[in-house]
PDB file of C-alpha atoms in Angstrom:
ATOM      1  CA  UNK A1106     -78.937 -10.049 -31.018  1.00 67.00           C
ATOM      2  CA  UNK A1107     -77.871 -10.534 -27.510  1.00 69.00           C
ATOM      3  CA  UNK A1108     -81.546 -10.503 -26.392  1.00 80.00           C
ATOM      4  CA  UNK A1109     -82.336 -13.639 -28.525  1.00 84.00           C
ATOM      5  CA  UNK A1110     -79.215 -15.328 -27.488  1.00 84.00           C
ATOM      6  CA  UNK A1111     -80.755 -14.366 -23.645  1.00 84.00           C
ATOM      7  CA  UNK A1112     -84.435 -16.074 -24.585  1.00 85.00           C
ATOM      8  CA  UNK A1113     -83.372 -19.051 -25.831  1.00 88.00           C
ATOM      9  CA  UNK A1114     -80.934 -19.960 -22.799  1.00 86.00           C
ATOM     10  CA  UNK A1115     -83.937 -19.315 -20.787  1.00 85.00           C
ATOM     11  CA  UNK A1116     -85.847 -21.895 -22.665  1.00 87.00           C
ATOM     12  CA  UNK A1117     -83.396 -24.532 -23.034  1.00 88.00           C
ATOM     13  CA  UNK A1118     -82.679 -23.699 -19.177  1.00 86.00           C
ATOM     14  CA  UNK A1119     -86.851 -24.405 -19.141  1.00 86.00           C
ATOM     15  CA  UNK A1120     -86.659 -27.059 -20.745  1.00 88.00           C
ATOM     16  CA  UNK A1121     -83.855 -28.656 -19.076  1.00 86.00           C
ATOM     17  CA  UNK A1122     -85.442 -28.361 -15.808  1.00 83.00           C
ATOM     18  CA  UNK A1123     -88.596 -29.614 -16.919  1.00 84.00           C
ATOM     19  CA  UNK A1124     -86.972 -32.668 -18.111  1.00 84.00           C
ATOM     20  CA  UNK A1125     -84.956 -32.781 -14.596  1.00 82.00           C
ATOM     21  CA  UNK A1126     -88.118 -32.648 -12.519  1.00 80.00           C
ATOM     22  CA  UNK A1127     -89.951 -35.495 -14.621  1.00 80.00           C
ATOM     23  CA  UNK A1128     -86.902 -37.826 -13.952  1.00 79.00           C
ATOM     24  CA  UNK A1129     -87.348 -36.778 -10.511  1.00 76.00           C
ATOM     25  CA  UNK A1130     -90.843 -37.478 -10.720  1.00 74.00           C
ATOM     26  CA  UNK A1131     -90.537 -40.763 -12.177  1.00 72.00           C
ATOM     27  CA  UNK A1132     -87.633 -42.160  -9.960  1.00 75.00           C
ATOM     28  CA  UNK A1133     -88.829 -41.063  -6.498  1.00 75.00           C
ATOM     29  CA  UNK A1134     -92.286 -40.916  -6.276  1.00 75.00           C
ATOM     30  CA  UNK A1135     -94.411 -39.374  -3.621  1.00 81.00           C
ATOM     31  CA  UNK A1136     -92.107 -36.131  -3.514  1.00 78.00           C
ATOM     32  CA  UNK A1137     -94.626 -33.211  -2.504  1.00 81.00           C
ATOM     33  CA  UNK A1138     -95.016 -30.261  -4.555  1.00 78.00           C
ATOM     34  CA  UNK A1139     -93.037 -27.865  -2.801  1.00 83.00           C
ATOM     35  CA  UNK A1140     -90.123 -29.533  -2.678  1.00 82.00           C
ATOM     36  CA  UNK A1141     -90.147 -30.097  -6.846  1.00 79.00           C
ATOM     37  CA  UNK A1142     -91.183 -26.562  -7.033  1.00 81.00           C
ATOM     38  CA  UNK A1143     -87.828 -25.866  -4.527  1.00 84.00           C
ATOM     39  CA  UNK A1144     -86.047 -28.089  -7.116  1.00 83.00           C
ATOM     40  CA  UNK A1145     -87.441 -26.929 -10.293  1.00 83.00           C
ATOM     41  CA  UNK A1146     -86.175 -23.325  -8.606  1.00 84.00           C
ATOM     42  CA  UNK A1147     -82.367 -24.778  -7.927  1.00 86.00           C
ATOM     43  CA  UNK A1148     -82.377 -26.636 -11.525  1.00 86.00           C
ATOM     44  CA  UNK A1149     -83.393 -23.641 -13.853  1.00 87.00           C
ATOM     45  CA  UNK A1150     -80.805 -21.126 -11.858  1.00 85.00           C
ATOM     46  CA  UNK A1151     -78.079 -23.698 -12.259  1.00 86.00           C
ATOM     47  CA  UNK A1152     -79.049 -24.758 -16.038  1.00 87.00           C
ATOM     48  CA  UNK A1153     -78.930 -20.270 -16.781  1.00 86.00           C
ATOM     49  CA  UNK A1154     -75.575 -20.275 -14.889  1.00 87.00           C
ATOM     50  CA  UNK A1155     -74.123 -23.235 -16.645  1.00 86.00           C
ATOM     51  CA  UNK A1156     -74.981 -21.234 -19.942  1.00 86.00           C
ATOM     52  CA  UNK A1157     -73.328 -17.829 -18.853  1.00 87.00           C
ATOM     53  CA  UNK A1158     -77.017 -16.305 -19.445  1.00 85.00           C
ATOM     54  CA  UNK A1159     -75.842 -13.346 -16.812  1.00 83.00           C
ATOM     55  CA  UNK A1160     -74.044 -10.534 -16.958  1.00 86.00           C
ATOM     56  CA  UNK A1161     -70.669  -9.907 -14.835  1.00 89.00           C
ATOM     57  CA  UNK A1162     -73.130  -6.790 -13.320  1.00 90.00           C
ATOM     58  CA  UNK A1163     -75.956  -9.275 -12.681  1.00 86.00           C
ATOM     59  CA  UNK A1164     -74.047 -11.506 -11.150  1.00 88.00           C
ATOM     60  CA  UNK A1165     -72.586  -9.614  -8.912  1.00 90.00           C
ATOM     61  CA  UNK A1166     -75.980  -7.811  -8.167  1.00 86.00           C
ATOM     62  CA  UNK A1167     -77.244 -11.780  -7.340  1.00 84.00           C
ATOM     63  CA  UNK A1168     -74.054 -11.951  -4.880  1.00 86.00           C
ATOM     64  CA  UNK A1169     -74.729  -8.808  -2.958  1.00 86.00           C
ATOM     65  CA  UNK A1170     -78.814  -9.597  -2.752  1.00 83.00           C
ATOM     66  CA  UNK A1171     -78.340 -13.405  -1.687  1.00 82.00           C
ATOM     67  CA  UNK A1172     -77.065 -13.469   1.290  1.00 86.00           C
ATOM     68  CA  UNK A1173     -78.167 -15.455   4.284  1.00 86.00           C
ATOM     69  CA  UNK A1174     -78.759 -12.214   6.564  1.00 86.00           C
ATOM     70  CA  UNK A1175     -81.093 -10.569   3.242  1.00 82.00           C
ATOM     71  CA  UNK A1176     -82.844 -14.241   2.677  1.00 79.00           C
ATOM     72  CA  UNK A1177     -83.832 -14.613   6.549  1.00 83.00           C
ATOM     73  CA  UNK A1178     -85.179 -10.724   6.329  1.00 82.00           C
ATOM     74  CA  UNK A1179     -86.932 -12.013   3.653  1.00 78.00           C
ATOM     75  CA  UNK A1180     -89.007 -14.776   4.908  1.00 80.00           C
ATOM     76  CA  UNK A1181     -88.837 -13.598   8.670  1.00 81.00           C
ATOM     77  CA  UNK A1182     -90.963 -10.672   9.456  1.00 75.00           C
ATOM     78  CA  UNK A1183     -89.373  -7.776  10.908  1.00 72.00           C
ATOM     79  CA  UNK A1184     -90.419  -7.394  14.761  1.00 72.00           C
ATOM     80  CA  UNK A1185     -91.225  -3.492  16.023  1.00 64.00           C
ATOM     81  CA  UNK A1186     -91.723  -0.906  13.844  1.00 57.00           C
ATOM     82  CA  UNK A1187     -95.460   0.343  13.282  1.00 54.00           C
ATOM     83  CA  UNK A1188     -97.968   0.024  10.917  1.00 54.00           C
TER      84      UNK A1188
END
């Protein structure tokens, strides 16, 4: 069914980025950590797009959550406010 269909385009996606990261790995060494895991992040979220692994409603749900004003609220704290 259509959840099947869902786990194996997030395993190929998996697997893709795996392979992405070792090419990486093996062509630019030195890279630190956080930057492959930054990659690996970028790779696997293109590789499910590519595949049409999301809904329309997900999709659109991803639009409305990643913006830059929600990502900075994210990672900035919030100043004020109590505890």
């Amino acid at each position: 069914g259509a959840s099947s269909k869902v786990l194996l385009k997030s395993i190929a996606g998996g697997l893709a980025t795996i392979l992405a990261l070792v090419l990486i790995g093996r062509t630019i060494p030195g890279i630190p950590w956080i930057a492959h895991a930054a990659a690996g992040g970028a790779f696997y979220a293109g590789a499910l797009l590519l595949m049409k692994t999301f809904s329309v409603n997900e999709l659109a749900f991803f639009r409305q959550f990643l913006t830059p004003r929600n990502l900075i609220k994210s990672v900035i704290p919030q100043r004020g406010g109590g505890r």
